[in-house]
Short mmCIF file of C-alpha atoms and ligand atoms in Angstrom, two decimals:
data_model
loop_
_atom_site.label_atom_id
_atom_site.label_comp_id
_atom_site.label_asym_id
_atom_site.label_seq_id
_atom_site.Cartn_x
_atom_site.Cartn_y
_atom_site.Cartn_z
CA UNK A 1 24.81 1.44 13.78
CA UNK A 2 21.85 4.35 13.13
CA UNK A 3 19.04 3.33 11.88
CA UNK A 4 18.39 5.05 8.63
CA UNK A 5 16.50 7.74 7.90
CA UNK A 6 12.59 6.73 6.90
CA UNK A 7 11.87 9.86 4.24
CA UNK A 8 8.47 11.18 4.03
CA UNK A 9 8.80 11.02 0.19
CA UNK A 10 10.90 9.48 -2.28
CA UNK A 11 9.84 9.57 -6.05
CA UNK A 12 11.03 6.33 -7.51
CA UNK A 13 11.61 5.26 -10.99
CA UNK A 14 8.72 2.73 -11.96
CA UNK A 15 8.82 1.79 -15.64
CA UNK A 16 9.99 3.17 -18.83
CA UNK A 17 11.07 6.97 -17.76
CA UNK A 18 14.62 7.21 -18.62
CA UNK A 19 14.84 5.53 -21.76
CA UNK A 20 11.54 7.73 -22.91
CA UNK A 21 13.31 10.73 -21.58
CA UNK A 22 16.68 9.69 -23.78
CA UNK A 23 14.15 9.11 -26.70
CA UNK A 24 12.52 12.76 -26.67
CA UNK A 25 15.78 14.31 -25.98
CA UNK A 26 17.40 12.66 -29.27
CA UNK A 27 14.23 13.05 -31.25
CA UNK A 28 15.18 16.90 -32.39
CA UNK A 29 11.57 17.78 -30.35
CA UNK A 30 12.33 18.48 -26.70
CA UNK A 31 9.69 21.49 -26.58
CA UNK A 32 5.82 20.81 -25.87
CA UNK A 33 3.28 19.31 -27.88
CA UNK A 34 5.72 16.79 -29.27
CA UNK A 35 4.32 12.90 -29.47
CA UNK A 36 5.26 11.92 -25.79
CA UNK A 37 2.51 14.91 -24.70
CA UNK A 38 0.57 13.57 -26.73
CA UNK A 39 0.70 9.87 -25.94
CA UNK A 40 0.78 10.97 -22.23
CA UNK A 41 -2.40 13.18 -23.08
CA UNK A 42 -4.18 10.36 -24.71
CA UNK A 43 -3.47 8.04 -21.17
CA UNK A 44 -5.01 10.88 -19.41
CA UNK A 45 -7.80 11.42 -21.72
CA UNK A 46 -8.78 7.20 -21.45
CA UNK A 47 -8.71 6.85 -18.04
CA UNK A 48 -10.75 9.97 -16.84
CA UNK A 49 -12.48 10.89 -19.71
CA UNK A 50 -13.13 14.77 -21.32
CA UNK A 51 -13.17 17.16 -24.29
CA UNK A 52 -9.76 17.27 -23.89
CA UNK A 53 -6.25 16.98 -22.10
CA UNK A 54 -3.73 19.88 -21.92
CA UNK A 55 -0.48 18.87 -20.41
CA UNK A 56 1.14 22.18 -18.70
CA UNK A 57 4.44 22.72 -16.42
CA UNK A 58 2.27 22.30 -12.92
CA UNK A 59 -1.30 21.87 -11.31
CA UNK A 60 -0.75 25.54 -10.22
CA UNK A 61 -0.42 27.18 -13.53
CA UNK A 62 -3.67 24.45 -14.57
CA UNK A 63 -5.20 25.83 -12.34
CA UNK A 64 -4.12 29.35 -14.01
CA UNK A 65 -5.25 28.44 -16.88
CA UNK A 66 -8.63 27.23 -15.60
CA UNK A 67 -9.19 30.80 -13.87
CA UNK A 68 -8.50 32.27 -17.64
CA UNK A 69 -10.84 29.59 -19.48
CA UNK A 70 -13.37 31.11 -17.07
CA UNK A 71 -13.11 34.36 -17.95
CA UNK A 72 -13.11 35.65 -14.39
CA UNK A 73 -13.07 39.57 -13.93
CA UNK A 74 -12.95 41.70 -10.79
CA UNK A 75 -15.72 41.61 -8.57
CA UNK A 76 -16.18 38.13 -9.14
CA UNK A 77 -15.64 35.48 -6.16
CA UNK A 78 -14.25 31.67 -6.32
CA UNK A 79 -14.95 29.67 -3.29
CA UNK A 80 -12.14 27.51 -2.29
CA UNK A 81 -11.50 25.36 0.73
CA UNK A 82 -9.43 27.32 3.89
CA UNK A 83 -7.56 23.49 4.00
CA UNK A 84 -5.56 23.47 0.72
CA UNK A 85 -2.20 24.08 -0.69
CA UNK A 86 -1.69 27.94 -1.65
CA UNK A 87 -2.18 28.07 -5.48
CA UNK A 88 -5.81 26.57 -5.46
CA UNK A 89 -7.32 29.76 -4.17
CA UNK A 90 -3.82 32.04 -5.93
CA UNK A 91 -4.48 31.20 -9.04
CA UNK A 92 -7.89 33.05 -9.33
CA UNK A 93 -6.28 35.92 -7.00
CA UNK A 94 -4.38 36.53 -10.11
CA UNK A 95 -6.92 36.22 -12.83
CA UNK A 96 -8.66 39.34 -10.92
CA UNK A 97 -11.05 37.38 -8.55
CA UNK A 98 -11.51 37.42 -4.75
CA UNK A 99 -11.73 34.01 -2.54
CA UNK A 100 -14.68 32.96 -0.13
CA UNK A 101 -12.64 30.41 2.14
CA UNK A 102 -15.08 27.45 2.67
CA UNK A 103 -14.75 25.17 5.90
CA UNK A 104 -14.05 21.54 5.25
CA UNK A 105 -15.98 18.71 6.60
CA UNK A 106 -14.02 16.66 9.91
CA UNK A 107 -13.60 13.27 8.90
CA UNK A 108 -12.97 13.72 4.95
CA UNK A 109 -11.17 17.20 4.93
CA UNK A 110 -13.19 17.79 1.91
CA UNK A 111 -15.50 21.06 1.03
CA UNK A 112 -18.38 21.01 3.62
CA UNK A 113 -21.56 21.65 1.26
CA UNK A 114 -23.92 23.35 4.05
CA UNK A 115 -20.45 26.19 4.23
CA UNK A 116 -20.41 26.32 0.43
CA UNK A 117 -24.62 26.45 0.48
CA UNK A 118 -24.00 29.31 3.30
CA UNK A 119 -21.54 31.53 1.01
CA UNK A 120 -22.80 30.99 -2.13
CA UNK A 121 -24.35 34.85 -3.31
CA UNK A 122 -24.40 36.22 -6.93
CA UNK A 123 -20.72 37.08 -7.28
CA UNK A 124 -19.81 33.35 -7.04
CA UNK A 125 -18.56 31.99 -10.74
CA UNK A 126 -17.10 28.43 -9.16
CA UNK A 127 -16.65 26.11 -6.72
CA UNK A 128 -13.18 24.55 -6.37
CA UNK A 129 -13.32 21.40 -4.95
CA UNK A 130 -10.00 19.61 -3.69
CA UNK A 131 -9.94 16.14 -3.86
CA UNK A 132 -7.94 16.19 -0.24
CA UNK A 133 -5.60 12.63 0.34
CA UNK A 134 -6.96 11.26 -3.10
CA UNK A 135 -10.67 10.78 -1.35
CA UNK A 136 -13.68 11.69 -2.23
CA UNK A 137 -15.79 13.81 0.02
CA UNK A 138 -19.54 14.87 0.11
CA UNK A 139 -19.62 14.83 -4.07
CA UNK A 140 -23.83 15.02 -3.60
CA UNK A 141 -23.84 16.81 -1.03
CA UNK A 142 -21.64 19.98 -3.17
CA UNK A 143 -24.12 18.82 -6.17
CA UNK A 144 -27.00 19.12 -4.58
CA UNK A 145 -25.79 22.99 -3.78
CA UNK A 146 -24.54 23.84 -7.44
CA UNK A 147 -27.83 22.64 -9.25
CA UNK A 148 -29.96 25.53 -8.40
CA UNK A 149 -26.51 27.68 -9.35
CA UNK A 150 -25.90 26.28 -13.16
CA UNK A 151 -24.26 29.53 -13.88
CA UNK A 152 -21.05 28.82 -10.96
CA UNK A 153 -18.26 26.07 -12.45
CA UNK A 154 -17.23 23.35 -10.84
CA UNK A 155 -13.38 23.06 -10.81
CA UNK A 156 -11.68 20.31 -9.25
CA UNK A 157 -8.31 20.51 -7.35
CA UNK A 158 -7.30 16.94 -8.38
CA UNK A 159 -3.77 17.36 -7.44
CA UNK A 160 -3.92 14.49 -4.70
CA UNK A 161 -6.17 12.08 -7.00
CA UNK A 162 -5.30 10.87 -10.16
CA UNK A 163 -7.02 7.49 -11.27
CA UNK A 164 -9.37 7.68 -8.03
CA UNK A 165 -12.93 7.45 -8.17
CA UNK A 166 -16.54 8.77 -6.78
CA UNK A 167 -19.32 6.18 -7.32
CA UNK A 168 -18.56 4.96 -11.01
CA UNK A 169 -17.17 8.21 -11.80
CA UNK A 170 -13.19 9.28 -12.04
CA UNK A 171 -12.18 11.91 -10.09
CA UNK A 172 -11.12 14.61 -12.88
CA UNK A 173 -14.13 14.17 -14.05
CA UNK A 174 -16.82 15.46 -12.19
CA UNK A 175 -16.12 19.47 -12.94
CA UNK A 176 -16.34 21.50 -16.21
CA UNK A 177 -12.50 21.53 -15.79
CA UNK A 178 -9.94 19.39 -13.66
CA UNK A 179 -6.79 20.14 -12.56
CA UNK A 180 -3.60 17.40 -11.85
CA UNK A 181 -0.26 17.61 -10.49
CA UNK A 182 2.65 15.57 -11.70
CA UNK A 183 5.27 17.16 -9.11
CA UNK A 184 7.61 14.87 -7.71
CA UNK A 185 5.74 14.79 -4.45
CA UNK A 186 2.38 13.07 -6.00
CA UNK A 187 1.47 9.72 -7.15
CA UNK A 188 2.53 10.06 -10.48
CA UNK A 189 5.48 12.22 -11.30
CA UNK A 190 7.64 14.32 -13.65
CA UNK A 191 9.96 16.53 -11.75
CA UNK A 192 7.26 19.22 -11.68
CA UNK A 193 4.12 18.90 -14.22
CA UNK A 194 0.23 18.84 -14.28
CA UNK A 195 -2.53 18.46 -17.15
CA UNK A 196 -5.85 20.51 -17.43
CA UNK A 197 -8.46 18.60 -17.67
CA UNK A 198 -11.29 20.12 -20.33
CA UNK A 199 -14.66 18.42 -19.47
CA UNK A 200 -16.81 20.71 -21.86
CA UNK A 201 -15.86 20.90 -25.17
CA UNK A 202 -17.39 24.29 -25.86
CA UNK A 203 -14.43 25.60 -23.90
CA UNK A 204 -11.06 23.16 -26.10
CA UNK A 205 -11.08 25.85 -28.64
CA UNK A 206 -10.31 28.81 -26.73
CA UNK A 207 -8.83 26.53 -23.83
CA UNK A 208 -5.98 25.87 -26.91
CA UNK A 209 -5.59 30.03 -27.44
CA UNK A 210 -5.41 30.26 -23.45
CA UNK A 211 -2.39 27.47 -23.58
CA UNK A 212 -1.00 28.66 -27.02
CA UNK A 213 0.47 32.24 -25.55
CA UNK A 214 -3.13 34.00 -26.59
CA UNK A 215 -2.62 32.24 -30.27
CA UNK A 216 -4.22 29.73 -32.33
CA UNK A 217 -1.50 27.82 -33.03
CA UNK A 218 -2.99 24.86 -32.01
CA UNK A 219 -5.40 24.66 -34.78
CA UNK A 220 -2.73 25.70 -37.12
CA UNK A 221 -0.79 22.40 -36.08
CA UNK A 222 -3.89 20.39 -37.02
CA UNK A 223 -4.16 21.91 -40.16
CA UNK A 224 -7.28 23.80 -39.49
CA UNK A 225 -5.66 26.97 -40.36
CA UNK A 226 -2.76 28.13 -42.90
CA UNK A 227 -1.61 30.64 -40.13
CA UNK A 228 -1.54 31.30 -36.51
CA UNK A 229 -1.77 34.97 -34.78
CA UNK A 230 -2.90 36.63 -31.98
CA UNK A 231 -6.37 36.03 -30.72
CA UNK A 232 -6.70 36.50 -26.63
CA UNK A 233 -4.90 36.35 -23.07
CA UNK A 234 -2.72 33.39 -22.63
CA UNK A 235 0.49 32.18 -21.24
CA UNK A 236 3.59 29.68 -21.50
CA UNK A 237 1.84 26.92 -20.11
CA UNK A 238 3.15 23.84 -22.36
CA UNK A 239 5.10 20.96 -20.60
CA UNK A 240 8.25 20.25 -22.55
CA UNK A 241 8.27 16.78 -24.52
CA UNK A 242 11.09 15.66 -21.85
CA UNK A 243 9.03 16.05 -18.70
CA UNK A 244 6.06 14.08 -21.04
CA UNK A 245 8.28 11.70 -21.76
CA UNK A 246 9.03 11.22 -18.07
CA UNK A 247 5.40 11.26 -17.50
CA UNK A 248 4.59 8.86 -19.89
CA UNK A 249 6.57 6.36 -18.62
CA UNK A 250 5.14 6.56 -15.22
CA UNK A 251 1.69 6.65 -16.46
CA UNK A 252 2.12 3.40 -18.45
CA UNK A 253 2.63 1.27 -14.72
CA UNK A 254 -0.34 3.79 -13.13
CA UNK A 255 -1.54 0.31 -12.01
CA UNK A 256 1.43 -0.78 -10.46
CA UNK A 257 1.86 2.28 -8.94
CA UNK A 258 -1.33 2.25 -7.42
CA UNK A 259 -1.46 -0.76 -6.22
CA UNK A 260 2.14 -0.60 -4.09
CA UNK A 261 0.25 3.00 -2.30
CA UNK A 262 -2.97 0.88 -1.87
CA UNK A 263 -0.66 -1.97 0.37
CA UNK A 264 1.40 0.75 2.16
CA UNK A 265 -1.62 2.41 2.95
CA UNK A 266 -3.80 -1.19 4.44
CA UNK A 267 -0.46 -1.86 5.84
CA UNK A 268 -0.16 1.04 8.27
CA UNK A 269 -4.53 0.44 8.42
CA UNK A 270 -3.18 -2.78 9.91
CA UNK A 271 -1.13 -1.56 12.45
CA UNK A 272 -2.38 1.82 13.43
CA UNK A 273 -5.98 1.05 13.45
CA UNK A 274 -6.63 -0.60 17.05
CA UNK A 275 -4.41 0.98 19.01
CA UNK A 276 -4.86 5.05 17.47
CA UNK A 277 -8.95 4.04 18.55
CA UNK A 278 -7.83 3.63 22.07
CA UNK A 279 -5.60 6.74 22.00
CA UNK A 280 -8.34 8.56 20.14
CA UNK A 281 -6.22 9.31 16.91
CA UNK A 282 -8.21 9.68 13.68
CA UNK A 283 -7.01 7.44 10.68
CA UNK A 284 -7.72 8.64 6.93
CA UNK A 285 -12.28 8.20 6.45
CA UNK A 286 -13.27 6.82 3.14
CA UNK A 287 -16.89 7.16 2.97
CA UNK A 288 -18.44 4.10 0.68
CA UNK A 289 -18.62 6.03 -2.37
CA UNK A 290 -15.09 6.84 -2.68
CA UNK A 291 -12.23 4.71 -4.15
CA UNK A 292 -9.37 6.68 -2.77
CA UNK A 293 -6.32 7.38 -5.04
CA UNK A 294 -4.01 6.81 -1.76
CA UNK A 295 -1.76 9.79 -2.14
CA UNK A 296 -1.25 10.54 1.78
CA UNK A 297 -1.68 8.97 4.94
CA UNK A 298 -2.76 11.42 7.71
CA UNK A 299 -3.73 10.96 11.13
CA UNK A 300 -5.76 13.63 13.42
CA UNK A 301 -4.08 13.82 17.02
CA UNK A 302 -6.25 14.68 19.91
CA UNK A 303 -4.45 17.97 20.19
CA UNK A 304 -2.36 20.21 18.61
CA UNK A 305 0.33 19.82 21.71
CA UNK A 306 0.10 16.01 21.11
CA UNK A 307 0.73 16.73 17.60
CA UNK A 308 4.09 18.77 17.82
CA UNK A 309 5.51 17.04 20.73
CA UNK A 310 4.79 13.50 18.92
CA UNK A 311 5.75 14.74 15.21
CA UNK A 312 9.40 16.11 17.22
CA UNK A 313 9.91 12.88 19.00
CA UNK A 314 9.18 10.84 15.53
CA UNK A 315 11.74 12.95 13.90
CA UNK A 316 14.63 12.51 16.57
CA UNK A 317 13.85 8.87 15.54
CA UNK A 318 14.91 9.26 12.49
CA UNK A 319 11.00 9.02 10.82
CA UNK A 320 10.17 11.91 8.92
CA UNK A 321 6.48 12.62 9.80
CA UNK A 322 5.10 16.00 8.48
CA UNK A 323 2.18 18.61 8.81
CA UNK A 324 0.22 20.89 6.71
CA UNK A 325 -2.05 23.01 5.48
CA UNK A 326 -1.20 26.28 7.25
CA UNK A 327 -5.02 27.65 7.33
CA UNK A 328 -5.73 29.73 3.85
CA UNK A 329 -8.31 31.56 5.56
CA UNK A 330 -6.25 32.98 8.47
CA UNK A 331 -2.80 33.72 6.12
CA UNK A 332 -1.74 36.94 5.62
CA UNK A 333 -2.30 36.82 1.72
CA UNK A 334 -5.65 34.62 2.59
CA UNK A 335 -6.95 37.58 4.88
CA UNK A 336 -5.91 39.55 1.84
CA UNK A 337 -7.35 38.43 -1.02
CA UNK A 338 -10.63 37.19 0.33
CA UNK A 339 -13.88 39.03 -0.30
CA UNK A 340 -14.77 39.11 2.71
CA UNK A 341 -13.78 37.24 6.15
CA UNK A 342 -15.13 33.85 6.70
CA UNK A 343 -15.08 31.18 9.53
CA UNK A 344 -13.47 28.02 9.26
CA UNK A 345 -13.34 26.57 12.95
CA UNK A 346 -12.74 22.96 11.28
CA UNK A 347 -10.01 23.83 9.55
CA UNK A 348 -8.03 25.58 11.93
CA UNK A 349 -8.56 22.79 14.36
CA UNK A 350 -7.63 20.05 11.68
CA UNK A 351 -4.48 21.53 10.81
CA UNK A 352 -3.46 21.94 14.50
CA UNK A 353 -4.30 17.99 14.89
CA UNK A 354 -2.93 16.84 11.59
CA UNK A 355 0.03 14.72 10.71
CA UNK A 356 1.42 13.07 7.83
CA UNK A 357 3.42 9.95 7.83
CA UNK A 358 5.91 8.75 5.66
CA UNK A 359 4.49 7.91 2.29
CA UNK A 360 5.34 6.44 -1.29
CA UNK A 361 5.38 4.01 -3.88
CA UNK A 362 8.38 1.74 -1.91
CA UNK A 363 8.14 2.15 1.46
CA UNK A 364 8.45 -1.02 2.71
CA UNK A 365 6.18 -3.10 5.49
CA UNK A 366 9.35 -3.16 7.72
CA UNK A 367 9.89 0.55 7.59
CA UNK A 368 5.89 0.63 7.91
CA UNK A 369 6.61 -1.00 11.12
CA UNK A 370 9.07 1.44 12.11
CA UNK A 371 7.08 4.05 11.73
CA UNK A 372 4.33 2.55 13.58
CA UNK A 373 6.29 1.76 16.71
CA UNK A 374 7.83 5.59 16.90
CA UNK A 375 4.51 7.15 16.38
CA UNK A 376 2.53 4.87 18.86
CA UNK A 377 6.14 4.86 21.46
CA UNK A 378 5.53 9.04 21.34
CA UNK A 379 1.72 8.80 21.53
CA UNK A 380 2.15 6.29 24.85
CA UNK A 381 4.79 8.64 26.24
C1 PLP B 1 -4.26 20.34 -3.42
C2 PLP B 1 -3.12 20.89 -4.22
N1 PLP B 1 -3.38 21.65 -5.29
C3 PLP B 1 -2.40 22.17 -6.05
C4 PLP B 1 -1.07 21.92 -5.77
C5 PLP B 1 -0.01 22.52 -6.64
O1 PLP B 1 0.61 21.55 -7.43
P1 PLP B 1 1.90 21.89 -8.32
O2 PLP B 1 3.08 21.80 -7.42
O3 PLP B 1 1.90 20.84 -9.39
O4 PLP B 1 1.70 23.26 -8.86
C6 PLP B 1 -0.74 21.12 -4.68
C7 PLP B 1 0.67 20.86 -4.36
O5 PLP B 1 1.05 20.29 -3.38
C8 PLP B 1 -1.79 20.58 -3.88
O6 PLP B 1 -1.52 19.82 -2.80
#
């Protein structure tokens, strides 16, 4: 008989999710805001902190939001990593701004701070920094660049890192706004969902209008107001009670969660290390200061030839290994978009180099093992 199929992903229920989701659809308040947001929001808000928690329908359109809170206007630049998914540099393409593609650093994959230091002129308003694999990268290092620059915001991308940590400090919380993703790909899911993360409070209030569809009908729900109207920009950005409800129920066994993507990561640390250091393969760096949020387990190949032939022969196996990011920098819409071209030799050569093994909450240490002996079987051949 076949072996079966090892998926690269494969969202799982962990906890209280359906019966929530029944709940919110009985409860006559199936539309945003209702009091699974809210309990979801208050998770959020305890575990990494901030003015404030705004649950919306992805990390991209957080990330939308974020570009609005910051008021950003044409002529103004965001610098974003060349090794991300699309919508971190998109979403401030459409708020007006242009994109300085920053290189990423060769062991963490994270922002390199001498590249941001480098591009870093007057039409800079903020640095987004991508938490990439759920691990922190150079943190001080990107500090150290922004404090002469208090003026340029610090967003973080933390799409890949719910509940992980720098030093003593959760990641989500190190920017004036932070960014999640609740799609059924990440840690912790909801069908499709993110949060915005509001660090400073002088930006809740018009972070609420933003959210709201340009009104204040968020302070008219807390009684602030006797009406709501009109007031600014916005959007649809709310995350219906259903998907929270979802959410919630995942967020409540965060722990458990993490914990089962801690072992399946140690596990394949267990079986890849020795032998991918004798066939010079790269496993995931954590430098000391980071306590990673294990959302992916990538390896770098020697060579981008290595990388296709091995990813090809992995798949015939039935093992679903994957690649990505397709360089922003060097895309058609990157090329685009940016203010002006910029080099990012470690990011092209990553992304040749790069790939992803299978990866969630249940994989098992037998299908671990399976894995292990089709990837290191391809890389022998
Ligand atoms: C780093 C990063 N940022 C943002 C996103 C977008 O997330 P969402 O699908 O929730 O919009 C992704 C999705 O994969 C991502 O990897």
């Amino acid at each position: 008989m076949a072996e079966q199929e090892i998926r690269f992903n494969v969202p799982s229920l962990e906890g209280r999710e359906t019966e929530y989701v029944a709940e919110a659809m009985r409860s006559g308040h199936s539309s945003s805001g209702g009091s699974f947001s809210s309990r979801a929001g208050d998770v959020i808000r305890e575990e990494i902190g901030g003015a404030g928690v705004l649950l919306t329908t992805s990390c991209t359109s957080a990330l939308e939001l974020s570009a609005m809170v910051l008021d950003l206007q044409p002529g103004d630049t965001v610098i974003v990593p060349s090794f991300t998914f699309v919508t971190t540099a998109l979403a401030f393409v459409r708020q007006g701004a242009r994109v300085l593609f920053c290189d990423v650093e060769p062991e963490t994959l994270a922002a390199d701070p001498a590249h941001v230091a480098e591009l870093m002129d007057d039409s800079v308003r903020a640095v987004v920094l991508v938490h990439y694999a759920g691990i922190a990268g150079d943190v001080s290092g990107l500090m150290d660049v922004l404090a002469s620059r208090p003026e340029v915001a610090l967003v973080e991308d933390v799409a890949h890192g719910p509940f992980g940590r720098w030093k003593d400090h959760p990641l989500g919380s190190l920017g004036r706004l932070s960014t999640f993703s609740f799609h059924e790909t990440k840690n912790i899911v909801c069908g499709e969902g993110g949060a915005l993360v509001v660090n400073d409070a002088a930006d809740l209030e018009r972070a609420w209008v933003l959210y709201e569809k340009g009104t204040n009908r968020r302070a008219f729900m807390e009684g602030q107001v006797d009406k709501y109207s009109w007031r600014d920009i916005g959007s649809s950005f709310g995350l219906s009670d259903t998907l929270a409800a979802h959410l919630l129920g995942q967020l409540e066994v965060r722990e458990t969660i993490q914990a089962k993507r801690r072992h399946v990561h140690e596990r394949y640390v267990d079986l890849l290390a020795e032998p991918c250091a004798d066939l010079g393969v790269q496993l995931p760096v954590v430098p000391a200061a980071s306590d990673p949020a294990y959302h992916l387990f990538h390896l770098l190949l020697p060579d981008a030839a290595t990388r296709n032939r091995v990813m090809a022969e992995m798949r015939a196996q039935g093992v679903q290994a994957t690649f990505h990011y397709v360089p922003l920098h060097d895309s058609e819409g990157g090329r685009r978009f940016a203010a002006r071209p910029t080099e990012c030799p470690v990011t092209t050569d990553v992304s040749s180099r790069l790939l992803r093994l299978p990866f969630h909450n249940n994989l098992t240490d037998a299908e671990a093992e399976r894995v292990a002996e089709a990837l290191l079987g391809a890389l022998r051949r």
